[in-house]
Amino acid sequence: MLLLGLLCGASAILLWRSQELMAPALAASLQETQGGLYGPASDDGTYAYKLERYRLARPEILIVGSRRMSGLPGEAFATTAYNAAGAVASLDQLSTFVREAVALHAPKSILIGLDFWWFNPAALPVPAPAPDTQDFAAHLVDPPLWLLTGKVSPSAWLHGLLPTTDRARGIGALAILNGQGWDAYGRYDGPEPDDEPDGLRDVRVAPSPAALQQLTDLIAELNDKSVEVILMMPPMASSLRASLAKDPDNRLIPLWRDAIRPLGQRVFDFDDIVVLGSSDCEFVDDLSAGEVAYLRTLDAIAEFGGTILSQSIDRDMVTSLIASNAGHTRLVELLPSGAPPEAPFRDSGC
């Protein structure tokens, strides 16, 4: 009984000190004035947080896509830009988020990262997270789960119980205990989760006509509002590309690619980023490119020209950062002070 009481007490301290249960919209507002990272242990509030950050930023450029787009640094633009990566995990969520964002403020250009598994006819709906109505006591089980699932190391967990000034690092358990989370530009600072999205390897089907029509309708709405739409097929590591290509019945990816190109929008296919000089060393994991790889995509967009997006990219900065960080997942110039020497590298082989 005593041990249970001590564990509940420790959990309460960690929840309070990390501000883990702060409302996402409030966290977005505080980040605007205080800086730091927003890094709760749960992703449930990411949609609301990203939408509020967008409302506060009112940028000319909006980047939106799944968590795998989170390595795209907003600092690469010569104008205001916000990366809403991680706010959406399905085509339904993408459509809802974009419509809500444009209703708050119409950007000049939207860069949409598309994931092919969103177009699988058997894709399960991913609803927007429901508001969290649980009280503080109901969340006392969360800190022990951070330990059991490996989200927080034992040493960081124990360090969080000690009085420190680490609150300046941000809001949320991962920000306070691990120093990871979303920065003010929308980029994720820290390691990405290893979980594969549902349906990633289910490629033996044709893309859903209804999903393609849903994207077509969204694009038409944005065009009617004079918002430029640029579509991106985000890069994946060559090892994953090879694995998917080995399936002789892989119909989804090639047919999906063929269906996206005729939509009447500028489409950038970065599935194979090796052609831009990248390598698997510039990926956080097989599915998520790092900051340097995404700079290569922006450089290619800028070189192609002809769009508001391309003209908004600070190409001198982009090419300079690529040259000084080739082979890295992270930009050394953006690493926080005290980052370990291995921080820019995917693994020891890189």
Tab-separated table of C-alpha atoms in Angstrom:
chain	number	residue	atom	x	y	z
A	1	MET	CA	0.000	0.000	0.000
A	2	LEU	CA	2.859	2.322	0.848
A	3	LEU	CA	4.553	1.557	-2.470
A	4	LEU	CA	1.342	2.317	-4.364
A	5	GLY	CA	1.009	5.610	-2.513
A	6	LEU	CA	4.587	6.582	-3.344
A	7	LEU	CA	4.042	5.706	-7.007
A	8	CYS	CA	0.849	7.787	-7.160
A	9	GLY	CA	2.669	10.665	-5.502
A	10	ALA	CA	5.538	10.449	-7.984
A	11	SER	CA	3.070	10.330	-10.878
A	12	ALA	CA	1.274	13.418	-9.595
A	13	ILE	CA	4.568	15.319	-9.345
A	14	LEU	CA	5.578	14.365	-12.885
A	15	LEU	CA	2.190	15.288	-14.354
A	16	TRP	CA	2.209	18.651	-12.579
A	17	ARG	CA	5.817	19.597	-13.318
A	18	SER	CA	5.665	18.565	-16.956
A	19	GLN	CA	2.305	20.297	-17.531
A	20	GLU	CA	1.387	17.140	-19.433
A	21	LEU	CA	-2.358	17.780	-19.168
A	22	MET	CA	-2.329	21.387	-20.357
A	23	ALA	CA	-4.950	22.108	-23.028
A	24	PRO	CA	-3.259	22.002	-26.476
A	25	ALA	CA	-4.574	25.432	-27.515
A	26	LEU	CA	-3.235	26.982	-24.318
A	27	ALA	CA	0.124	25.260	-24.863
A	28	ALA	CA	0.252	26.735	-28.381
A	29	SER	CA	-0.361	30.218	-26.991
A	30	LEU	CA	2.291	29.856	-24.296
A	31	GLN	CA	4.810	28.622	-26.851
A	32	GLU	CA	4.194	31.821	-28.809
A	33	THR	CA	5.447	33.922	-25.883
A	34	GLN	CA	7.740	31.551	-23.964
A	35	GLY	CA	9.328	29.444	-26.703
A	36	GLY	CA	10.454	25.914	-25.931
A	37	LEU	CA	8.972	22.660	-27.227
A	38	TYR	CA	5.509	21.139	-27.011
A	39	GLY	CA	6.046	17.473	-26.301
A	40	PRO	CA	3.303	15.603	-24.462
A	41	ALA	CA	3.599	11.838	-24.178
A	42	SER	CA	0.279	11.447	-26.017
A	43	ASP	CA	-0.438	12.562	-29.596
A	44	ASP	CA	-4.135	13.127	-28.870
A	45	GLY	CA	-3.800	16.902	-28.720
A	46	THR	CA	-1.597	17.380	-31.789
A	47	TYR	CA	-4.476	18.306	-34.130
A	48	ALA	CA	-5.797	21.056	-31.842
A	49	TYR	CA	-2.296	22.277	-31.010
A	50	LYS	CA	-1.230	22.520	-34.659
A	51	LEU	CA	-4.430	24.315	-35.669
A	52	GLU	CA	-3.957	26.901	-32.924
A	53	ARG	CA	-0.281	27.377	-33.792
A	54	TYR	CA	-1.340	27.984	-37.396
A	55	ARG	CA	-3.968	30.504	-36.287
A	56	LEU	CA	-1.395	32.403	-34.254
A	57	ALA	CA	1.261	32.305	-36.982
A	58	ARG	CA	-1.069	33.267	-39.880
A	59	PRO	CA	1.652	32.228	-42.354
A	60	GLU	CA	1.855	32.707	-46.099
A	61	ILE	CA	2.929	29.052	-46.519
A	62	LEU	CA	1.200	26.081	-44.888
A	63	ILE	CA	2.774	22.616	-44.946
A	64	VAL	CA	0.454	19.800	-43.949
A	65	GLY	CA	0.811	16.037	-43.856
A	66	SER	CA	1.334	13.098	-41.546
A	67	ARG	CA	4.013	12.760	-38.895
A	68	ARG	CA	6.553	11.707	-41.544
A	69	MET	CA	6.659	15.334	-42.813
A	70	SER	CA	7.821	16.623	-39.419
A	71	GLY	CA	11.463	16.924	-40.492
A	72	LEU	CA	10.707	19.773	-42.900
A	73	PRO	CA	12.203	22.899	-41.258
A	74	GLY	CA	10.223	26.131	-41.464
A	75	GLU	CA	13.456	28.095	-41.204
A	76	ALA	CA	14.105	27.244	-44.874
A	77	PHE	CA	11.622	29.862	-46.078
A	78	ALA	CA	12.195	33.543	-46.741
A	79	THR	CA	8.608	34.259	-45.710
A	80	THR	CA	6.314	33.082	-42.939
A	81	ALA	CA	5.676	29.333	-43.012
A	82	TYR	CA	4.184	26.776	-40.648
A	83	ASN	CA	4.553	23.004	-40.761
A	84	ALA	CA	1.370	21.293	-39.558
A	85	ALA	CA	2.874	17.806	-40.010
A	86	GLY	CA	1.497	15.325	-37.529
A	87	ALA	CA	-1.918	16.960	-37.341
A	88	VAL	CA	-3.403	14.450	-39.790
A	89	ALA	CA	-3.193	10.698	-40.240
A	90	SER	CA	-5.823	10.137	-42.921
A	91	LEU	CA	-7.396	11.806	-45.924
A	92	ASP	CA	-10.467	12.686	-43.843
A	93	GLN	CA	-8.335	14.431	-41.243
A	94	LEU	CA	-6.365	16.199	-43.967
A	95	SER	CA	-9.555	17.563	-45.541
A	96	THR	CA	-10.970	18.682	-42.205
A	97	PHE	CA	-7.755	20.312	-41.031
A	98	VAL	CA	-7.163	22.215	-44.281
A	99	ARG	CA	-10.728	23.517	-44.367
A	100	GLU	CA	-10.569	24.646	-40.739
A	101	ALA	CA	-7.164	26.251	-41.260
A	102	VAL	CA	-8.233	28.169	-44.384
A	103	ALA	CA	-11.370	29.355	-42.581
A	104	LEU	CA	-9.103	30.891	-39.927
A	105	HIS	CA	-6.613	32.363	-42.385
A	106	ALA	CA	-6.097	31.760	-46.105
A	107	PRO	CA	-2.424	31.134	-46.902
A	108	LYS	CA	-0.963	31.964	-50.278
A	109	SER	CA	0.224	28.394	-50.835
A	110	ILE	CA	-0.320	24.961	-49.261
A	111	LEU	CA	2.175	22.129	-49.622
A	112	ILE	CA	0.292	18.866	-49.032
A	113	GLY	CA	2.211	15.681	-48.310
A	114	LEU	CA	0.194	12.642	-49.406
A	115	ASP	CA	0.556	9.092	-48.070
A	116	PHE	CA	-0.444	6.310	-50.442
A	117	TRP	CA	-2.057	4.144	-47.732
A	118	TRP	CA	-4.682	6.875	-47.184
A	119	PHE	CA	-6.084	5.842	-50.587
A	120	ASN	CA	-6.441	2.151	-49.788
A	121	PRO	CA	-10.149	1.253	-50.178
A	122	ALA	CA	-9.901	-0.764	-46.968
A	123	ALA	CA	-8.305	2.083	-44.977
A	124	LEU	CA	-9.903	2.402	-41.563
A	125	PRO	CA	-11.255	5.839	-40.650
A	126	VAL	CA	-9.040	7.814	-38.279
A	127	PRO	CA	-11.327	10.232	-36.450
A	128	ALA	CA	-10.083	13.472	-34.971
A	129	PRO	CA	-9.180	12.838	-31.310
A	130	ALA	CA	-12.068	13.479	-28.960
A	131	PRO	CA	-11.595	16.072	-26.215
A	132	ASP	CA	-10.001	14.555	-23.141
A	133	THR	CA	-12.559	14.557	-20.355
A	134	GLN	CA	-10.530	12.488	-17.889
A	135	ASP	CA	-9.585	14.148	-14.642
A	136	PHE	CA	-6.126	14.471	-13.130
A	137	ALA	CA	-6.526	11.347	-10.994
A	138	ALA	CA	-7.381	9.239	-14.040
A	139	HIS	CA	-4.004	10.139	-15.570
A	140	LEU	CA	-1.943	8.974	-12.603
A	141	VAL	CA	-1.355	5.698	-14.448
A	142	ASP	CA	0.350	7.535	-17.329
A	143	PRO	CA	3.847	8.167	-15.870
A	144	PRO	CA	4.435	4.462	-15.049
A	145	LEU	CA	3.345	3.636	-18.628
A	146	TRP	CA	5.977	6.065	-19.965
A	147	LEU	CA	8.550	3.858	-18.270
A	148	LEU	CA	7.045	0.543	-19.361
A	149	THR	CA	6.736	1.608	-23.006
A	150	GLY	CA	10.203	3.132	-23.159
A	151	LYS	CA	8.999	6.676	-23.885
A	152	VAL	CA	11.031	7.896	-20.916
A	153	SER	CA	14.194	6.352	-19.513
A	154	PRO	CA	14.378	5.472	-15.803
A	155	SER	CA	17.064	8.119	-15.230
A	156	ALA	CA	14.990	10.853	-16.921
A	157	TRP	CA	11.898	9.724	-15.008
A	158	LEU	CA	13.699	10.015	-11.685
A	159	HIS	CA	15.320	13.309	-12.688
A	160	GLY	CA	11.855	14.707	-13.337
A	161	LEU	CA	10.993	14.248	-9.667
A	162	LEU	CA	13.746	16.629	-8.607
A	163	PRO	CA	13.234	20.401	-8.431
A	164	THR	CA	14.851	21.827	-11.569
A	165	THR	CA	14.498	24.701	-14.015
A	166	ASP	CA	13.773	22.330	-16.910
A	167	ARG	CA	10.288	23.759	-17.359
A	168	ALA	CA	11.867	26.330	-19.675
A	169	ARG	CA	12.453	23.455	-22.138
A	170	GLY	CA	8.765	23.395	-22.936
A	171	ILE	CA	5.431	21.786	-22.136
A	172	GLY	CA	4.676	18.088	-21.824
A	173	ALA	CA	6.420	15.031	-20.449
A	174	LEU	CA	8.639	14.350	-23.461
A	175	ALA	CA	9.691	18.009	-23.671
A	176	ILE	CA	10.569	18.217	-19.985
A	177	LEU	CA	12.042	14.745	-19.481
A	178	ASN	CA	13.544	13.996	-22.934
A	179	GLY	CA	13.965	17.432	-24.504
A	180	GLN	CA	11.825	16.498	-27.522
A	181	GLY	CA	8.690	17.914	-29.081
A	182	TRP	CA	7.258	20.338	-31.644
A	183	ASP	CA	9.038	23.654	-32.092
A	184	ALA	CA	7.392	26.965	-33.001
A	185	TYR	CA	7.837	26.277	-36.758
A	186	GLY	CA	6.055	22.914	-36.490
A	187	ARG	CA	9.172	20.753	-36.863
A	188	TYR	CA	9.616	17.832	-34.451
A	189	ASP	CA	12.808	18.037	-32.442
A	190	GLY	CA	13.783	14.544	-31.335
A	191	PRO	CA	13.446	10.901	-32.385
A	192	GLU	CA	10.381	9.763	-34.294
A	193	PRO	CA	8.168	6.858	-33.150
A	194	ASP	CA	9.041	3.512	-34.723
A	195	ASP	CA	5.455	2.329	-35.276
A	196	GLU	CA	4.461	1.658	-38.873
A	197	PRO	CA	1.118	3.178	-39.920
A	198	ASP	CA	-1.744	0.756	-40.496
A	199	GLY	CA	-1.929	-0.399	-44.096
A	200	LEU	CA	1.604	0.577	-45.080
A	201	ARG	CA	2.307	-2.835	-46.617
A	202	ASP	CA	-1.217	-3.555	-47.857
A	203	VAL	CA	-0.489	-2.633	-51.473
A	204	ARG	CA	-2.311	-5.339	-53.462
A	205	VAL	CA	-5.317	-3.142	-54.231
A	206	ALA	CA	-6.177	-0.252	-56.528
A	207	PRO	CA	-6.618	3.216	-54.993
A	208	SER	CA	-10.097	4.134	-53.834
A	209	PRO	CA	-12.026	6.226	-56.403
A	210	ALA	CA	-13.920	7.840	-53.518
A	211	ALA	CA	-10.659	8.916	-51.847
A	212	LEU	CA	-9.331	10.336	-55.104
A	213	GLN	CA	-12.580	12.270	-55.555
A	214	GLN	CA	-12.326	13.566	-51.994
A	215	LEU	CA	-8.878	14.976	-52.742
A	216	THR	CA	-10.113	16.409	-56.041
A	217	ASP	CA	-12.970	18.199	-54.260
A	218	LEU	CA	-10.606	19.644	-51.641
A	219	ILE	CA	-8.269	20.963	-54.323
A	220	ALA	CA	-11.188	22.545	-56.197
A	221	GLU	CA	-12.297	24.342	-53.028
A	222	LEU	CA	-8.810	25.714	-52.456
A	223	ASN	CA	-8.461	26.808	-56.071
A	224	ASP	CA	-11.794	28.654	-55.772
A	225	LYS	CA	-10.312	30.540	-52.816
A	226	SER	CA	-7.181	31.421	-54.869
A	227	VAL	CA	-4.985	29.265	-52.634
A	228	GLU	CA	-2.096	27.629	-54.495
A	229	VAL	CA	-1.923	23.853	-53.962
A	230	ILE	CA	1.297	21.904	-54.352
A	231	LEU	CA	1.221	18.131	-53.867
A	232	MET	CA	4.205	16.149	-52.598
A	233	MET	CA	4.828	12.430	-52.513
A	234	PRO	CA	7.183	12.351	-49.509
A	235	PRO	CA	10.418	10.367	-49.693
A	236	MET	CA	11.007	7.003	-48.103
A	237	ALA	CA	14.280	5.191	-47.514
A	238	SER	CA	15.535	2.998	-50.344
A	239	SER	CA	15.369	-0.072	-48.099
A	240	LEU	CA	11.605	0.339	-47.634
A	241	ARG	CA	11.066	1.188	-51.293
A	242	ALA	CA	12.867	-2.012	-52.278
A	243	SER	CA	10.824	-4.061	-49.826
A	244	LEU	CA	7.517	-2.778	-51.246
A	245	ALA	CA	8.721	-3.175	-54.827
A	246	LYS	CA	9.476	-6.863	-54.243
A	247	ASP	CA	5.755	-7.584	-54.033
A	248	PRO	CA	4.789	-8.482	-57.633
A	249	ASP	CA	1.150	-7.659	-56.854
A	250	ASN	CA	1.909	-4.124	-55.665
A	251	ARG	CA	-0.804	-2.167	-57.488
A	252	LEU	CA	-1.632	0.561	-54.999
A	253	ILE	CA	1.536	2.653	-55.258
A	254	PRO	CA	1.966	2.798	-59.056
A	255	LEU	CA	-1.765	3.250	-59.722
A	256	TRP	CA	-2.025	5.879	-56.983
A	257	ARG	CA	0.919	7.768	-58.462
A	258	ASP	CA	-0.680	7.653	-61.909
A	259	ALA	CA	-3.985	8.944	-60.478
A	260	ILE	CA	-2.451	11.891	-58.590
A	261	ARG	CA	-0.523	13.352	-61.525
A	262	PRO	CA	-3.580	14.287	-63.681
A	263	LEU	CA	-5.302	16.292	-60.898
A	264	GLY	CA	-4.191	19.565	-62.465
A	265	GLN	CA	-1.862	20.608	-59.637
A	266	ARG	CA	1.917	20.772	-59.451
A	267	VAL	CA	3.027	17.380	-58.150
A	268	PHE	CA	6.501	16.622	-56.815
A	269	ASP	CA	7.288	12.916	-56.618
A	270	PHE	CA	10.107	12.519	-54.097
A	271	ASP	CA	9.491	8.842	-53.403
A	272	ASP	CA	13.042	8.057	-54.577
A	273	ILE	CA	15.109	10.868	-53.112
A	274	VAL	CA	18.390	9.199	-54.082
A	275	VAL	CA	18.134	11.102	-57.365
A	276	LEU	CA	18.542	14.305	-55.334
A	277	GLY	CA	21.778	13.057	-53.787
A	278	SER	CA	20.276	11.736	-50.570
A	279	SER	CA	20.849	8.378	-48.885
A	280	ASP	CA	19.271	6.286	-46.150
A	281	CYS	CA	21.622	8.020	-43.715
A	282	GLU	CA	19.491	11.140	-44.098
A	283	PHE	CA	16.372	9.329	-42.864
A	284	VAL	CA	15.210	9.178	-39.265
A	285	ASP	CA	13.709	5.770	-40.035
A	286	ASP	CA	12.693	3.946	-43.203
A	287	LEU	CA	9.536	6.025	-43.580
A	288	SER	CA	10.517	9.459	-42.268
A	289	ALA	CA	13.109	11.669	-43.963
A	290	GLY	CA	15.222	13.937	-41.804
A	291	GLU	CA	15.814	17.666	-42.036
A	292	VAL	CA	18.616	17.466	-44.606
A	293	ALA	CA	16.623	15.214	-46.937
A	294	TYR	CA	13.655	17.569	-46.770
A	295	LEU	CA	15.936	20.495	-47.566
A	296	ARG	CA	16.839	18.616	-50.753
A	297	THR	CA	13.150	18.427	-51.666
A	298	LEU	CA	12.736	22.166	-51.098
A	299	ASP	CA	15.811	22.886	-53.196
A	300	ALA	CA	14.311	20.833	-56.037
A	301	ILE	CA	11.005	22.717	-55.741
A	302	ALA	CA	12.842	26.040	-55.795
A	303	GLU	CA	14.874	25.000	-58.839
A	304	PHE	CA	11.738	24.002	-60.735
A	305	GLY	CA	10.263	27.456	-60.045
A	306	GLY	CA	7.020	28.927	-61.263
A	307	THR	CA	5.059	28.833	-57.995
A	308	ILE	CA	4.518	30.994	-54.937
A	309	LEU	CA	5.999	28.166	-52.889
A	310	SER	CA	9.197	27.974	-54.937
A	311	GLN	CA	9.686	31.734	-54.750
A	312	SER	CA	9.279	31.630	-50.953
A	313	ILE	CA	12.178	29.234	-50.361
A	314	ASP	CA	15.449	30.788	-49.216
A	315	ARG	CA	17.540	28.822	-51.650
A	316	ASP	CA	20.898	30.306	-50.623
A	317	MET	CA	20.295	29.140	-47.059
A	318	VAL	CA	18.987	25.761	-48.210
A	319	THR	CA	21.961	24.944	-50.447
A	320	SER	CA	24.416	26.103	-47.794
A	321	LEU	CA	22.814	23.920	-45.113
A	322	ILE	CA	22.729	20.894	-47.429
A	323	ALA	CA	26.420	21.309	-48.209
A	324	SER	CA	27.401	21.493	-44.542
A	325	ASN	CA	25.128	18.664	-43.350
A	326	ALA	CA	25.093	16.053	-46.145
A	327	GLY	CA	24.576	12.565	-44.725
A	328	HIS	CA	22.958	13.850	-41.520
A	329	THR	CA	19.404	13.451	-40.286
A	330	ARG	CA	19.580	16.715	-38.343
A	331	LEU	CA	20.950	20.150	-39.142
A	332	VAL	CA	23.849	20.782	-36.795
A	333	GLU	CA	22.995	24.483	-36.807
A	334	LEU	CA	19.546	23.749	-35.307
A	335	LEU	CA	20.613	21.252	-32.661
A	336	PRO	CA	19.996	22.389	-29.076
A	337	SER	CA	23.010	23.133	-26.936
A	338	GLY	CA	24.237	20.034	-25.154
A	339	ALA	CA	23.032	17.647	-27.871
A	340	PRO	CA	25.102	14.442	-27.938
A	341	PRO	CA	27.701	14.051	-30.735
A	342	GLU	CA	25.652	11.289	-32.385
A	343	ALA	CA	22.518	13.476	-32.650
A	344	PRO	CA	22.907	14.309	-36.391
A	345	PHE	CA	23.382	10.665	-37.407
A	346	ARG	CA	20.872	7.883	-37.999
A	347	ASP	CA	23.118	5.153	-36.650
A	348	SER	CA	26.766	4.162	-36.250
A	349	GLY	CA	26.968	3.117	-39.893
A	350	CYS	CA	26.400	6.711	-40.949
